[in-house]
Amino acid sequence: MRTVEVLRLAVAGGHAVRLVGRRGTPVLDAVLAVRQTAQAVLVSRSGSRDAHTASAVVDVLHGASMVPVALLGGRLRGLAAVQVLLAAVLTVAEVAAVGHGHGRRHR
């Protein structure tokens, strides 16, 4: 498992902790915990450059969807701003993973 998948699982864990601790936004935290976990597992199992590229696209789209919420979201502003930052970090990590592989699988 690459560093980016471990980082992604840590993000999922953070959402799970918020969910169990009954802080924040339960539905959003549950969805993001499941999505980040599934994304980490699928990309790790595939190990392909295409999987990392697709994962980066998912992160870019998620980050872009959070920008308006970060700017106009009222009580969700802080959460959205953190999501934008996390999406940017994960996108960079995925792009870096694409550039380090040889062949279909790399670990």
XYZ file of N, CA and C in Angstrom:
321
model
N 0.858 -1.179 0.000
C 0.000 0.000 0.000
C 0.900 1.237 0.000
N 0.616 2.153 -0.886
C 1.398 3.383 -1.024
C 1.026 4.395 0.054
N 1.883 5.365 0.195
C 1.673 6.434 1.175
C 0.334 7.129 0.960
N -0.053 7.340 -0.292
C -1.302 8.055 -0.563
C -2.509 7.267 -0.052
N -2.472 5.934 -0.168
C -3.595 5.146 0.341
C -3.636 5.169 1.866
N -2.467 5.146 2.493
C -2.418 5.231 3.959
C -2.953 6.588 4.416
N -2.560 7.645 3.731
C -3.065 8.985 4.049
C -4.582 9.031 3.872
N -5.046 8.438 2.802
C -6.489 8.427 2.534
C -7.242 7.667 3.631
N -6.677 6.542 4.091
C -7.310 5.794 5.185
C -7.305 6.599 6.480
N -6.271 7.404 6.694
C -6.235 8.275 7.873
C -7.348 9.321 7.795
N -7.573 9.867 6.606
C -8.671 10.827 6.416
C -10.010 10.143 6.707
N -10.171 8.927 6.192
C -11.404 8.166 6.456
C -11.570 7.930 7.954
N -10.468 7.603 8.620
C -10.510 7.400 10.067
C -10.931 8.651 10.814
N -10.457 9.797 10.353
C -10.849 11.061 10.964
C -12.350 11.294 10.855
N -12.907 10.958 9.699
C -14.363 11.099 9.532
C -15.105 10.108 10.425
N -14.562 8.894 10.552
C -15.201 7.893 11.417
C -15.168 8.333 12.875
N -14.062 8.911 13.311
C -13.957 9.407 14.689
C -14.989 10.509 14.930
N -15.116 11.415 13.961
C -16.132 12.479 14.096
C -17.527 11.874 14.194
N -17.754 10.834 13.430
C -19.061 10.178 13.403
C -19.356 9.495 14.740
N -18.408 8.745 15.249
C -18.580 8.037 16.516
C -18.670 9.028 17.674
N -17.875 10.103 17.595
C -17.899 11.113 18.645
C -19.090 12.041 18.572
N -19.949 11.806 17.600
C -21.167 12.613 17.410
C -20.886 14.099 17.290
N -19.779 14.399 16.620
C -19.439 15.787 16.316
C -19.622 15.991 14.820
N -19.800 17.198 14.437
C -19.801 17.514 13.020
C -21.081 17.181 12.300
N -20.924 16.623 11.129
C -22.040 16.360 10.218
C -22.121 14.859 9.969
N -23.002 14.152 10.659
C -23.016 12.690 10.611
C -23.156 12.092 9.207
N -24.081 12.582 8.421
C -24.281 11.999 7.090
C -23.065 12.249 6.210
N -22.581 13.468 6.209
C -21.423 13.802 5.390
C -20.188 13.032 5.848
N -19.976 12.938 7.149
C -18.833 12.188 7.662
C -18.928 10.710 7.297
N -20.114 10.138 7.380
C -20.299 8.728 7.025
C -20.006 8.499 5.543
N -20.551 9.356 4.699
C -20.331 9.223 3.255
C -18.847 9.372 2.917
N -18.197 10.364 3.500
C -16.782 10.589 3.196
C -15.890 9.481 3.758
N -16.229 8.943 4.917
C -15.448 7.831 5.472
C -15.533 6.612 4.557
N -16.730 6.304 4.100
C -16.919 5.158 3.199
C -16.235 5.419 1.866
N -16.396 6.606 1.306
C -15.789 6.918 0.010
C -14.275 6.862 0.076
N -13.684 7.461 1.094
C -12.221 7.464 1.204
C -11.686 6.047 1.404
N -12.372 5.244 2.216
C -11.942 3.862 2.434
C -12.040 3.062 1.138
N -13.168 3.151 0.462
C -13.350 2.417 -0.802
C -12.319 2.853 -1.836
N -12.079 4.136 -1.923
C -11.111 4.663 -2.885
C -9.710 4.130 -2.581
N -9.320 4.119 -1.321
C -7.995 3.611 -0.933
C -7.856 2.138 -1.270
N -8.875 1.353 -0.950
C -8.820 -0.089 -1.201
C -8.785 -0.383 -2.700
N -9.649 0.262 -3.466
C -9.699 0.004 -4.907
C -8.409 0.395 -5.616
N -7.868 1.552 -5.268
C -6.631 1.995 -5.910
C -5.470 1.101 -5.485
N -5.435 0.735 -4.227
C -4.366 -0.127 -3.737
C -4.411 -1.498 -4.418
N -5.598 -2.056 -4.546
C -5.729 -3.375 -5.179
C -5.366 -3.326 -6.657
N -5.725 -2.263 -7.320
C -5.401 -2.138 -8.740
C -3.916 -1.853 -8.927
N -3.447 -0.831 -8.226
C -2.039 -0.458 -8.317
C -1.628 0.138 -9.646
N -2.586 0.389 -10.519
C -2.238 0.890 -11.849
C -2.160 2.413 -11.877
N -1.466 2.902 -12.877
C -1.400 4.352 -13.076
C -2.779 4.912 -13.354
N -3.574 4.170 -14.135
C -4.927 4.637 -14.441
C -5.781 4.775 -13.180
N -5.614 3.852 -12.247
C -6.375 3.931 -10.994
C -5.975 5.169 -10.197
N -4.674 5.453 -10.145
C -4.225 6.656 -9.434
C -4.714 7.922 -10.140
N -4.721 7.894 -11.468
C -5.207 9.053 -12.234
C -6.695 9.272 -11.972
N -7.475 8.191 -12.022
C -8.917 8.301 -11.755
C -9.163 8.790 -10.324
N -8.357 8.307 -9.395
C -8.488 8.734 -8.008
C -8.193 10.228 -7.861
N -7.181 10.695 -8.594
C -6.861 12.127 -8.573
C -8.028 12.946 -9.128
N -8.666 12.443 -10.168
C -9.819 13.148 -10.751
C -10.956 13.227 -9.734
N -11.205 12.128 -9.033
C -12.244 12.129 -7.989
C -11.929 13.192 -6.936
N -10.657 13.271 -6.535
C -10.259 14.258 -5.532
C -10.426 15.691 -6.039
N -10.063 15.928 -7.295
C -10.225 17.266 -7.876
C -11.704 17.648 -7.897
N -12.552 16.722 -8.332
C -13.989 17.016 -8.387
C -14.558 17.267 -6.987
N -14.124 16.461 -6.018
C -14.591 16.671 -4.644
C -14.147 18.040 -4.133
N -12.869 18.365 -4.334
C -12.363 19.666 -3.893
C -13.103 20.813 -4.551
N -13.340 20.691 -5.859
C -14.064 21.743 -6.592
C -15.488 21.897 -6.073
N -16.119 20.785 -5.711
C -17.495 20.869 -5.208
C -17.554 21.519 -3.823
N -16.440 21.496 -3.108
C -16.397 22.075 -1.769
C -16.082 23.576 -1.774
N -15.537 24.091 -2.867
C -15.165 25.513 -2.918
C -16.365 26.430 -2.662
N -17.495 26.248 -3.367
C -18.630 27.145 -3.082
C -19.118 27.028 -1.635
N -19.074 25.817 -1.082
C -19.501 25.630 0.306
C -18.534 26.349 1.246
N -17.244 26.270 0.940
C -16.242 26.961 1.762
C -16.443 28.468 1.716
N -16.881 28.971 0.588
C -17.072 30.413 0.445
C -18.417 30.886 0.990
N -19.459 30.059 0.858
C -20.814 30.509 1.186
C -21.555 29.616 2.177
N -20.892 28.622 2.733
C -21.570 27.548 3.441
C -22.002 27.754 4.863
N -21.900 28.928 5.406
C -22.350 29.125 6.784
C -21.631 28.206 7.747
N -22.361 27.361 8.455
C -21.764 26.487 9.466
C -20.876 25.402 8.865
N -21.012 25.128 7.581
C -20.200 24.104 6.925
C -18.917 24.659 6.316
N -18.717 25.968 6.469
C -17.542 26.617 5.876
C -16.227 25.960 6.263
N -16.025 25.762 7.554
C -14.766 25.201 8.047
C -14.526 23.793 7.531
N -15.560 22.966 7.593
C -15.450 21.597 7.081
C -15.116 21.612 5.598
N -15.776 22.446 4.854
C -15.540 22.523 3.412
C -14.124 23.001 3.105
N -13.641 23.971 3.852
C -12.280 24.471 3.629
C -11.253 23.363 3.893
N -11.475 22.573 4.929
C -10.581 21.440 5.210
C -10.664 20.416 4.079
N -11.856 20.196 3.565
C -12.024 19.247 2.456
C -11.294 19.714 1.201
N -11.321 21.002 0.932
C -10.592 21.545 -0.217
C -9.093 21.283 -0.046
N -8.587 21.554 1.139
C -7.167 21.333 1.424
C -6.804 19.848 1.306
N -7.603 18.977 1.920
C -7.340 17.540 1.845
C -7.403 17.038 0.403
N -8.371 17.523 -0.350
C -8.488 17.103 -1.748
C -7.254 17.525 -2.539
N -6.744 18.712 -2.273
C -5.538 19.179 -2.965
C -4.335 18.308 -2.605
N -4.172 18.008 -1.322
C -3.048 17.171 -0.875
C -3.150 15.778 -1.485
N -4.340 15.188 -1.455
C -4.516 13.849 -2.004
C -4.337 13.832 -3.526
N -4.756 14.890 -4.202
C -4.549 14.981 -5.648
C -3.065 14.994 -5.974
N -2.310 15.811 -5.273
C -0.857 15.879 -5.500
C -0.213 14.523 -5.220
N -0.641 13.865 -4.149
C -0.079 12.553 -3.805
C -0.402 11.512 -4.880
N -1.616 11.553 -5.413
C -1.985 10.619 -6.476
C -1.180 10.883 -7.749
N -1.019 12.139 -8.097
C -0.233 12.491 -9.290
C 1.215 12.046 -9.104
N 1.745 12.224 -7.918
C 3.115 11.765 -7.635
C 3.204 10.247 -7.759
N 2.173 9.536 -7.329
C 2.173 8.074 -7.432
C 2.157 7.627 -8.887
N 1.491 8.354 -9.738
C 1.454 8.018 -11.167
C 2.852 8.119 -11.766
N 3.616 9.097 -11.337
C 4.939 9.319 -11.912
C 6.012 8.378 -11.426
N 5.726 7.538 -10.423
C 6.759 6.675 -9.860
C 6.643 5.214 -10.248
N 5.609 4.843 -10.971
C 5.401 3.431 -11.271
C 6.153 2.955 -12.491
N 6.373 1.664 -12.538
C 6.930 1.000 -13.702
C 5.966 -0.107 -14.068
N 5.351 -0.012 -15.227
C 4.411 -1.051 -15.623
C 3.057 -0.854 -14.975
N 2.275 -1.946 -14.984
C 0.901 -1.892 -14.501
C 0.820 -1.782 -12.978
N 1.591 -2.604 -12.274
C 1.507 -2.620 -10.809
C 2.750 -2.009 -10.205
N 2.558 -1.254 -9.146
C 3.697 -0.718 -8.401
C 3.306 -0.584 -6.948
N 4.245 -0.833 -6.085
C 3.974 -0.762 -4.645
C 5.079 -0.069 -3.951
